[in-house]
XYZ file of C-alpha atoms in Angstrom:
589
model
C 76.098 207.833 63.699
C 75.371 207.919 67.468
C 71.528 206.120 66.922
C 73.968 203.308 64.997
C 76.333 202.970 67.607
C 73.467 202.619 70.091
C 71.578 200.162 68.275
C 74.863 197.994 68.060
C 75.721 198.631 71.928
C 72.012 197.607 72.564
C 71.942 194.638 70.061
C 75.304 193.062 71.513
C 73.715 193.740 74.915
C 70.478 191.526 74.526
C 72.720 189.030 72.860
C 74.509 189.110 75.789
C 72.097 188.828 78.394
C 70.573 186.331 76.527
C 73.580 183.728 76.134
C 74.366 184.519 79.681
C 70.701 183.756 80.368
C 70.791 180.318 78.479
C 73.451 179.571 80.707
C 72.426 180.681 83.949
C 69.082 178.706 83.489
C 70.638 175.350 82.407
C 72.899 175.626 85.962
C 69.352 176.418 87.367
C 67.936 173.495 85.916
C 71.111 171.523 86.724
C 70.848 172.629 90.716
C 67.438 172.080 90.525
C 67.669 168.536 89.043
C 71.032 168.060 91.317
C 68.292 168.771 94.565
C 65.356 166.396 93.111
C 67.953 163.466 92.953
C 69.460 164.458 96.553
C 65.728 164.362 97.511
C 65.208 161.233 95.623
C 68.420 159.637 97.885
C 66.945 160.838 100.811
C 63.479 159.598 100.194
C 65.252 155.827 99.545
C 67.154 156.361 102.326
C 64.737 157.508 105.145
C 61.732 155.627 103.598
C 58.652 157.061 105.500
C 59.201 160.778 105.946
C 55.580 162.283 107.080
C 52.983 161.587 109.755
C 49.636 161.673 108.824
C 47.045 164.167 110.514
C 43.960 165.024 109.957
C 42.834 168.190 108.658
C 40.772 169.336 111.681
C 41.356 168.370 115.300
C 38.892 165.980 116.372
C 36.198 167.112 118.925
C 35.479 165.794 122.271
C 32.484 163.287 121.602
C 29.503 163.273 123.820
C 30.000 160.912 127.182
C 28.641 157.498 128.022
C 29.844 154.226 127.640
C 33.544 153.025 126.809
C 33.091 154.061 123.585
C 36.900 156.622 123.108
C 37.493 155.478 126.209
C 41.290 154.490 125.451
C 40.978 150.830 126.023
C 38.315 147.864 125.477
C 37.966 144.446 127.511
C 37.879 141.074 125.427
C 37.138 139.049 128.893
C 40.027 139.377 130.852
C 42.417 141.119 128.202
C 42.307 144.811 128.216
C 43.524 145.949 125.107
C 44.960 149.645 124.256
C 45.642 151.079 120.767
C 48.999 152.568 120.429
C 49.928 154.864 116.991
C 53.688 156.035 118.147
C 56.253 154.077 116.768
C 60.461 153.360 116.656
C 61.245 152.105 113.619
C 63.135 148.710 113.606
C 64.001 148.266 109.583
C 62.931 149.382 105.931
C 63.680 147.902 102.472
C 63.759 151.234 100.446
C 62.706 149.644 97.076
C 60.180 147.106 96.213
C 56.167 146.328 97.071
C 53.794 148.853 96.126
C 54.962 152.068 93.768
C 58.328 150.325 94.724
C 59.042 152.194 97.540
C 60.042 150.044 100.180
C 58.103 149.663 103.707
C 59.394 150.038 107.079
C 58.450 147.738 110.114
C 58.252 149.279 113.890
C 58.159 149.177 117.182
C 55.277 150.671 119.158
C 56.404 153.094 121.729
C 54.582 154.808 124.499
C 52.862 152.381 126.161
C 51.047 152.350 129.104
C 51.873 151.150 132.308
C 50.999 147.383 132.666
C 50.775 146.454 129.067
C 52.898 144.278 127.031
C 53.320 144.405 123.565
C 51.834 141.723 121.652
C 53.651 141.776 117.702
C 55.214 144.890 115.270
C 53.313 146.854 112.982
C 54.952 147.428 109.268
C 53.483 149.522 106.497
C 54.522 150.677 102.965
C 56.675 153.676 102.243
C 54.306 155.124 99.408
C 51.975 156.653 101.896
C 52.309 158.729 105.807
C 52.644 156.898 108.520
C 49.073 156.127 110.247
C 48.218 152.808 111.953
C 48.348 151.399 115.292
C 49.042 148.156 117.470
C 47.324 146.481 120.224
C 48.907 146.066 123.273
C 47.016 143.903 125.982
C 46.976 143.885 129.846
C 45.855 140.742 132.141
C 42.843 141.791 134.418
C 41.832 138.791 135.489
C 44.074 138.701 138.578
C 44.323 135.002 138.636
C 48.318 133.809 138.284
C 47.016 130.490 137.719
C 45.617 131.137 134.327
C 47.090 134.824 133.043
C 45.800 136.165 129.676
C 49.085 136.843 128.623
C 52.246 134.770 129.098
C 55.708 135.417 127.328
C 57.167 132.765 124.339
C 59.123 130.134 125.374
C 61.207 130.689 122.409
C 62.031 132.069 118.954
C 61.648 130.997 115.408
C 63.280 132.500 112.663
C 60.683 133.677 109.773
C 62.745 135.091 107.057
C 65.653 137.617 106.818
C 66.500 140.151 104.532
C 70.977 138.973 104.666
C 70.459 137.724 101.047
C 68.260 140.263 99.885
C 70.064 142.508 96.927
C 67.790 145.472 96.876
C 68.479 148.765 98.235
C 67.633 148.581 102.631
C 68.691 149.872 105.213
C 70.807 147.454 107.052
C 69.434 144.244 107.520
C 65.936 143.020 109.096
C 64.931 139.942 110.841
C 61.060 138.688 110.883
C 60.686 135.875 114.250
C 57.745 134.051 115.313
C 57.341 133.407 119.052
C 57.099 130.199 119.998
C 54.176 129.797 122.431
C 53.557 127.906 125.753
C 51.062 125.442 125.773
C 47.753 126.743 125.537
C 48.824 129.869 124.491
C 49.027 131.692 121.115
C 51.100 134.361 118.886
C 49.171 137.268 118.170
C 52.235 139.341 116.210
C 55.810 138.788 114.991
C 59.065 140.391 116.434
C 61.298 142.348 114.309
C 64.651 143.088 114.351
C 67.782 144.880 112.794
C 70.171 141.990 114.629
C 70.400 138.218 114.141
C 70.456 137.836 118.244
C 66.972 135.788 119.148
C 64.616 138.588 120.837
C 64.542 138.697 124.382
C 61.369 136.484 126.004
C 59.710 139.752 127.621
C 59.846 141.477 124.410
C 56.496 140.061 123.307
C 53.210 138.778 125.119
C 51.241 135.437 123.642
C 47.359 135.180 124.286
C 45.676 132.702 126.092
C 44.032 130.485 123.149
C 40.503 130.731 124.423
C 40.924 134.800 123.816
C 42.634 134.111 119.395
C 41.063 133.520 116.658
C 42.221 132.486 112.553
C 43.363 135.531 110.857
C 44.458 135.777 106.981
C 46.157 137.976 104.880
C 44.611 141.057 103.544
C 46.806 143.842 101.351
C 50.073 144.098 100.220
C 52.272 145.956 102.455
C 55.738 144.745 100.960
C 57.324 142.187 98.719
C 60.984 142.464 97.343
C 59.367 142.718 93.947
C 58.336 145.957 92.174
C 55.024 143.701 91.790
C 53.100 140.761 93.877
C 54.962 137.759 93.170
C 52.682 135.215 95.401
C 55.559 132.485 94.706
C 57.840 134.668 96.651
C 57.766 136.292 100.289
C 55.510 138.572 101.029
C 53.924 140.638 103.395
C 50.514 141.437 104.217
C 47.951 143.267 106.705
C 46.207 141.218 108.315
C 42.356 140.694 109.201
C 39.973 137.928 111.533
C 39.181 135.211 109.088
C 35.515 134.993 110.579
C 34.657 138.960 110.038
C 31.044 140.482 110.269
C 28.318 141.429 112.762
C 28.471 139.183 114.761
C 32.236 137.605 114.542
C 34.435 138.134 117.510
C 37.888 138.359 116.167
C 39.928 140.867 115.952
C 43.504 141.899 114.096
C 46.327 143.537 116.650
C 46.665 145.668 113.753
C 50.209 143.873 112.899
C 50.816 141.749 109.661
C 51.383 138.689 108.183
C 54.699 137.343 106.289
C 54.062 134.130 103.341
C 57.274 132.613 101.703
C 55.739 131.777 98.605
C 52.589 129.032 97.611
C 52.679 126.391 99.940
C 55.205 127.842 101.644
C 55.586 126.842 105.267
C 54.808 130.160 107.137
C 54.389 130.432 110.814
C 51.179 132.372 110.827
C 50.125 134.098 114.316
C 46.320 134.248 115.470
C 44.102 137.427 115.876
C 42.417 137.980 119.466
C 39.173 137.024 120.530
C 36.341 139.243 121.888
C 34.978 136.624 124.579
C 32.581 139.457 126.436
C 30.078 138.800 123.189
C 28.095 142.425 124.341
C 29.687 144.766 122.452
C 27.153 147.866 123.554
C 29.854 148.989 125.516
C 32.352 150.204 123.589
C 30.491 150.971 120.633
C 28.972 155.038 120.488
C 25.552 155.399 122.023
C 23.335 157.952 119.940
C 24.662 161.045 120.428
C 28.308 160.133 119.631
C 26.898 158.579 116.279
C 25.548 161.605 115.653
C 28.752 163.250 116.545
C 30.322 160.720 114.219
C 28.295 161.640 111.401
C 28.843 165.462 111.719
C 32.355 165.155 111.763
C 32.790 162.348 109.459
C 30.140 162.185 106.781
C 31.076 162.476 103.142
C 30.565 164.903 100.400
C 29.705 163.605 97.521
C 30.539 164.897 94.201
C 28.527 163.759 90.939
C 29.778 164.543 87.495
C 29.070 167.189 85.319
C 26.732 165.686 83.225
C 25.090 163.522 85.717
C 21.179 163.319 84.968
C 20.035 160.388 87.252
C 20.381 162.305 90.921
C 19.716 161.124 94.615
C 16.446 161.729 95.937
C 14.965 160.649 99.694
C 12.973 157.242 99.730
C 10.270 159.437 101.070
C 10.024 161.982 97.467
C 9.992 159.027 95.615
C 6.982 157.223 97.306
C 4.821 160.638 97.212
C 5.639 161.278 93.362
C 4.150 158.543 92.109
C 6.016 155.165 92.659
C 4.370 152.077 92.424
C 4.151 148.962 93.952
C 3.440 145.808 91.877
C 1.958 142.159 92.633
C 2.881 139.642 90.658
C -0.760 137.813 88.669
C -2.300 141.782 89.420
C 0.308 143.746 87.384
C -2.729 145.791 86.201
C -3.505 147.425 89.153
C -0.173 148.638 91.131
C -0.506 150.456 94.309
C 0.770 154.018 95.384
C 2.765 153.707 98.597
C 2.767 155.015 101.461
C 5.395 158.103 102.204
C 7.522 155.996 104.575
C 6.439 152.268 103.299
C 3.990 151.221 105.404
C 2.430 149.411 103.069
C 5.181 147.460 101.377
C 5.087 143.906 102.094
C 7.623 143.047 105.152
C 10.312 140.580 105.325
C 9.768 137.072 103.518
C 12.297 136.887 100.461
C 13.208 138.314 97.256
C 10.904 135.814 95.355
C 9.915 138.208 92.264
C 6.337 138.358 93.839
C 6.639 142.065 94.214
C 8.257 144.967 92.824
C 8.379 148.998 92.355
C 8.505 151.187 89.585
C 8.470 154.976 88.141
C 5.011 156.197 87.748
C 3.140 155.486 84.800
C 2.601 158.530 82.857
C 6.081 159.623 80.967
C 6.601 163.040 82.316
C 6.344 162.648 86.123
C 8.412 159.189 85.382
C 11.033 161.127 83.713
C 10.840 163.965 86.175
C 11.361 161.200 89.003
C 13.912 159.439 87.222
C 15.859 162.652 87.369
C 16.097 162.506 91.219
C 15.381 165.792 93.441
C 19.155 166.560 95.157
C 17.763 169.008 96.934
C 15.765 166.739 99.234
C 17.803 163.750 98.819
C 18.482 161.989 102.351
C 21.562 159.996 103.282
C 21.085 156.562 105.319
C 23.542 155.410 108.146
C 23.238 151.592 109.501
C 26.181 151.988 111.901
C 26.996 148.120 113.180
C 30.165 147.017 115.218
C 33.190 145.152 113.288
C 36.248 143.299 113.974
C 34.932 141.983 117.768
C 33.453 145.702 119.018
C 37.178 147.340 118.263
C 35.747 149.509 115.217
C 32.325 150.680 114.617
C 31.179 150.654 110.558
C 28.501 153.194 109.615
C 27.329 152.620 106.344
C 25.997 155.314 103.955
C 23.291 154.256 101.909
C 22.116 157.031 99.121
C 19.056 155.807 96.723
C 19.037 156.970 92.965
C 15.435 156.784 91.411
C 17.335 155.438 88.116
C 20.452 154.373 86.990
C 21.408 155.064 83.797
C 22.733 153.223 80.522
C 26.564 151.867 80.914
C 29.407 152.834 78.254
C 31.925 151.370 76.785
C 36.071 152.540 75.888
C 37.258 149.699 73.260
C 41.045 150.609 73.227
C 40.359 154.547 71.202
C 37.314 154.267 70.966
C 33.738 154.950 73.114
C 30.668 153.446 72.418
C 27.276 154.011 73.740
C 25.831 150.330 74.987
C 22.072 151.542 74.640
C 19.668 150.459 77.330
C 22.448 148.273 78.719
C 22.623 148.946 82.308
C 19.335 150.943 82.947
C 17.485 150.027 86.086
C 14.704 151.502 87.824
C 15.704 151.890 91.687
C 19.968 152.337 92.482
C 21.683 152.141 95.967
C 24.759 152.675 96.557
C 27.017 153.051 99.716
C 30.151 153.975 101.335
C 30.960 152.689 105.028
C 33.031 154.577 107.416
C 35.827 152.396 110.071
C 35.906 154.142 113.191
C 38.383 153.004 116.230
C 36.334 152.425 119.319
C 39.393 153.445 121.367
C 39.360 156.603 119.903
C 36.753 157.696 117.478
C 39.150 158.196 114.686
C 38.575 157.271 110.987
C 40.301 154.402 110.263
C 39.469 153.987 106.563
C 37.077 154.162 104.027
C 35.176 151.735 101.609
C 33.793 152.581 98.481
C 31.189 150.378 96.575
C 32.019 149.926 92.945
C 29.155 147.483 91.251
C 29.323 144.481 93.265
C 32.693 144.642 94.646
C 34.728 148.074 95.972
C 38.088 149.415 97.481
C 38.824 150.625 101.038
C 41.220 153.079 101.293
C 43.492 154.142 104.239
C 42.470 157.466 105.840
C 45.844 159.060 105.163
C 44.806 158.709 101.285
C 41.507 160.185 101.391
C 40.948 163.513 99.781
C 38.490 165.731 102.375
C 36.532 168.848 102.827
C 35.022 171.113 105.664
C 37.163 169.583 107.791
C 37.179 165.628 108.536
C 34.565 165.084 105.843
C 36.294 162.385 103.371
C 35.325 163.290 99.332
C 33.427 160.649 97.043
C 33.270 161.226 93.518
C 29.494 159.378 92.052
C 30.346 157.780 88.559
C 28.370 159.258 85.658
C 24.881 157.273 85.331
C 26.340 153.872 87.335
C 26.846 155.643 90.610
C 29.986 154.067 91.639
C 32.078 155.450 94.069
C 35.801 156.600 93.963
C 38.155 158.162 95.991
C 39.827 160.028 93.339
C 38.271 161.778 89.716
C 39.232 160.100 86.323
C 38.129 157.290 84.353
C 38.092 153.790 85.638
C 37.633 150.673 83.066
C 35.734 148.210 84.800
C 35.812 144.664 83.381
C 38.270 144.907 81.098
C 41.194 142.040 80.945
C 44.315 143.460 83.305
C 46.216 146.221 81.333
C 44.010 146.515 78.190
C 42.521 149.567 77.697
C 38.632 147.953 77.329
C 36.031 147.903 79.521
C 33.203 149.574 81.055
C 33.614 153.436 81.471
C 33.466 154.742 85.046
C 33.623 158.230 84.637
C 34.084 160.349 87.586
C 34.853 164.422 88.122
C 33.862 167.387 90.401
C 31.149 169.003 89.107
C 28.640 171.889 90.207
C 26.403 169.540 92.392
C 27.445 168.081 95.605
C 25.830 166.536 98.868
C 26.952 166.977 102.397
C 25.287 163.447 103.185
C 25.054 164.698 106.977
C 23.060 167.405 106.432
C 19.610 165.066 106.072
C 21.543 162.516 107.526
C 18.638 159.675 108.633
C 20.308 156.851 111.049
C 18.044 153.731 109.980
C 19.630 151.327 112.026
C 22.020 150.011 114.501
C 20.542 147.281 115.936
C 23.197 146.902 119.040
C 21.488 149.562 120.650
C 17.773 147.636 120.606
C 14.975 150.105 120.108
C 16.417 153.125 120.550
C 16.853 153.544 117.105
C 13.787 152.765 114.961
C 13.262 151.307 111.440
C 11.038 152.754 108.543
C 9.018 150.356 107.261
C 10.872 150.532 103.443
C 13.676 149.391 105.045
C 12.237 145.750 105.673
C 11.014 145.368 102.370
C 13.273 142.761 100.799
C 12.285 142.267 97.308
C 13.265 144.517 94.315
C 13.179 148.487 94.213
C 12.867 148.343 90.273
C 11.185 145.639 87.622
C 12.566 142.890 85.748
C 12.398 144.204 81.896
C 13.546 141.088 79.693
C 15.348 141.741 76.713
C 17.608 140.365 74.383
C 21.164 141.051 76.131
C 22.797 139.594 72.989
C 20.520 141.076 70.346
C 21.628 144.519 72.139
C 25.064 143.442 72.547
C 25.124 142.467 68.926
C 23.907 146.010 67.302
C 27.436 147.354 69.017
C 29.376 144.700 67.859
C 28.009 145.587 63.911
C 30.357 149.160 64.129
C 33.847 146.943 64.739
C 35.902 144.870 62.423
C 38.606 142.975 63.571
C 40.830 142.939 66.638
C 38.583 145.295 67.962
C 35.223 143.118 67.247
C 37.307 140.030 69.132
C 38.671 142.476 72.095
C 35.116 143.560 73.099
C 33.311 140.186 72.467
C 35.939 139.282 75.311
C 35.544 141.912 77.001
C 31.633 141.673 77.600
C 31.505 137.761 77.956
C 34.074 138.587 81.073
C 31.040 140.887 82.981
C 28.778 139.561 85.254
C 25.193 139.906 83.881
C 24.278 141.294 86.948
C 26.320 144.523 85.709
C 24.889 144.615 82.163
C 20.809 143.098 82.672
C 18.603 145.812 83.198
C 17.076 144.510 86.363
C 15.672 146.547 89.820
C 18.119 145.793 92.766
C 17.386 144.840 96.308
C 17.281 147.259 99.514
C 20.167 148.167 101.902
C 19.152 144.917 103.992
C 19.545 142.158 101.789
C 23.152 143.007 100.720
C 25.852 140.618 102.335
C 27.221 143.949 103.809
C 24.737 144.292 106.036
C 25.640 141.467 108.301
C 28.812 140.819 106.773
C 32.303 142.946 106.027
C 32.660 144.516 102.578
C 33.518 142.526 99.560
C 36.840 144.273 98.591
């Protein structure tokens, strides 16, 4: 009798707890989902909530030059970067991820500077950017650098805007004196004109055309170009040797054919840029602190290698009327022919005999070097070091037709693969600005505060399974495909065993700004192709994939393929580092 009347004292207990349980974790979940829609408020309400740093302090770079030196001299306009800011205004819903954006005021500026426009920035990311203020040093009051608006011109306001903000915000253009330009736009939480000393214009000689560049903000969850928008901004004229340069502000458009009062981007009149860009030893520094780490996929079998390992294991060279009798080259090139023009004359392959060419096609990791051109950018302001790695092969491309993954055969094989990633580094202060990386024959850059790193400063890359794109972030990417299907080329990318720290055999091969100091190898000069031509029938090969689909499917991928450049799917060598438009040029985003 007592066991029973334990068992039922026991059994009504665990019933117990256990209803009282149920209960106690729904409030639980109810707090809990009570705080995530507080946080939610507050998130809408404060907009940008967290600062980015990085995750090491940055180290003292080696002296000489103006290169960190705080400011830079376009001819008569120093210029300082400033990265404190007030904030003005924020719309708390709309542009990218729909989170709003919030538009500032720089703050802590120093002495003898005027502001020259406001910086603005989406909410779906920290806070990192900066603004250009400039100071006149030519000590002339005749002719200043800077001079203050004569007026102000309403742009747009947000008064009619029905979207969630905080107060209201108003976007004005400052009207210039003659012979002077607008390098930014004023904002303000107040329909009262700006006062004339809030903002400096630029002495035309010293602007330049900018245009718009990414999305910061629209009222729209997406871009709606026939609606107002704004942008970052960039020079128009951008490259080597193009002397503009952004403030770092943005651009507003009301809609197509809208008329916008666009401002100008300064003007780097000095022309030498050697001074504020790093000598050797802060390149160096740069690369050490900076360069990436690399992560290939799992099943990766085409590998890096140096240029150097693939020259003394049996690469070829090959003249065009004397394909019979190809040459070895030399371990650093000196024999390829220099210069002239990618005229199909000449070209390099594996080595004849099928085991050492499939050993080579593998790649050697272990010895693989990583190539830095580092060139100046945006008028001397930021210094771009690109990282060149070469791939001895690169291997067949794939396919995702909505569920289903097909294997495209020798589609996309090529002898000879490089691939890069550049680096933006501020001049003012040797900080990583952002980061591009080369997908096929376009890529992405990506803002600093969005990078992933390691050891420090070192930004991660993740290498696409045979293709060798690059990505900030693992997963699959569909390249190709028609916007929103789920078709297209696979781009598979993951973090798997086998990684490269490219500074460790870091090789710079260029940067001509600083003359001879820096001297190139002989391969680098060699403009023609680093693989051969191998004809085949793209459609014949296309057409033994298309015999496994009926259908929507059949129609979706014959689409789908006729939408790829045959660059992408023709099994052809590519050119060196040097003949890419990158080299002289900014990156094709």
């Amino acid at each position: 009798m007592h066991s029973l009347i334990c068992i039922i004292f026991f059994t009504f207990l665990t019933i117990s707890l256990l209803f009282n349980g149920q209960k106690m974790v729904e409030s639980s979940n109810r707090t809990l989902l009570h705080l995530e829609n507080v946080s939610q408020r507050r998130r809408e309400l404060v907009g940008i909530e967290t600062t980015f740093k990085f995750p090491s302090p940055l180290p003292n770079w080696p002296p000489g030059g103006g290169f960190a030196g705080g400011t830079i001299d376009l001819g008569g306009l120093l210029v300082s970067q400033v990265t404190t800011f007030n904030k003005i205004w924020s719309p708390n819903e709309g542009g990218p991820g729909n989170a709003g954006a919030t538009f500032y005021d720089a703050v802590s500026i120093p002495e003898g500077f005027s502001v020259l426009g406001c910086y603005s920035q989406s909410n779906n990311m920290p806070l990192f950017g900066h603004i250009l203020v400039g100071k006149d040093v030519t000590n002339n009051p005749s002719n200043p650098t800077l001079k203050s608006p004569i007026d102000y011109t309403l742009v747009w306001s947000s008064v009619s805007l029905n979207i969630k903000k905080d107060g209201d915000g108003y976007i004005w253009f400052p009207n210039p004196p003659d012979g002077y330009k607008a390098v930014g736009y004023v904002v303000t939480s107040s329909s009262e004109k700006p006062a004339l000393n809030r903002v400096s214009c630029v002495r035309s000689d010293l602007t330049d055309t900018l245009e718009s560049d990414e999305w910061v903000w629209g009222p729209s969850k997406s871009l709606n170009a026939s609606g107002f928008n704004v942008y970052s901004s960039r020079p128009t004229n951008r490259g080597v040797g193009a002397m503009g340069a952004s403030i770092g502000g943005f651009v507003v458009q009301n809609g197509n054919g809208g008329n916008t009062l666009l401002p100008s981007c300064l003007k780097n009149l000095k022309g030498n840029l050697v001074n504020s860009m790093p000598n050797l030893n802060q390149i160096e520094a740069l690369i050490q602190t900076y360069s990436p780490m690399v992560y290939f996929h799992p099943s990766e079998p085409y590998l890096p290698s140096s240029v150097d390992w693939f020259f003394q294991n049996g690469a070829l060279l090959y003249h065009k009327g004397d394909e019979s009798n190809p040459s070895p080259i030399d371990p650093n090139g000196s024999n390829l022919p220099q210069g002239g023009s990618n005229d199909d004359t000449y070209w390099l392959d594996l080595p004849k005999d099928d085991s050492s060419k499939q050993r080579v096609k593998k790649g050697d990791l272990q010895d693989a070097s990583a190539y830095f051109h580092v060139k100046p950018m945006y008028g001397g302001l930021f210094t771009d070091i690109a990282i060149w790695l070469f791939y001895p092969f690169n291997g067949a491309s794939r396919a995702k037709v909505e569920f289903i993954n097909i294997s495209l055969g020798k589609i996309g094989e090529h002898v000879g693969d490089w691939e890069h990633v550049t680096l933006r580094i501020s001049n003012f202060n040797g900080e990583l600005n952002r980061v591009f990386f080369a997908q096929h024959s376009w890529g992405t850059w990506v803002s600093a505060s969005s990078l992933e790193y390691a050891n420090g400063n070192k930004p991660v890359v993740y290498s696409s399974l045979n293709a060798h794109s690059s990505y900030p972030k693992p997963g699959l990417v569909l390249v190709g495909g028609p916007s929103g299907a789920n078709i297209g080329l696979r781009d598979d990318t993951a973090k798997g065993g086998q990684v490269m720290d490219t500074g460790v055999r870091a090789v710079v091969v260029s940067a001509e700004y600083l003359g001879s100091v820096v001297v190139e190898p002989p391969w680098l000069n060699y403009e023609r192709k680093w693989g051969p031509k191998i004809d085949y029938d793209l459609d014949k090969e296309i057409n033994k994939v298309e015999k496994i689909m009926i259908g929507k499917l059949k129609n979706a991928f014959d689409k789908f393929v006729k939408s790829i450049p045959r660059e992408v799917l023709g099994e052809e060598g590519p050119t060196g580092p040097k003949v890419k438009n990158s080299w002289v040029g900014d990156e094709m985003a």
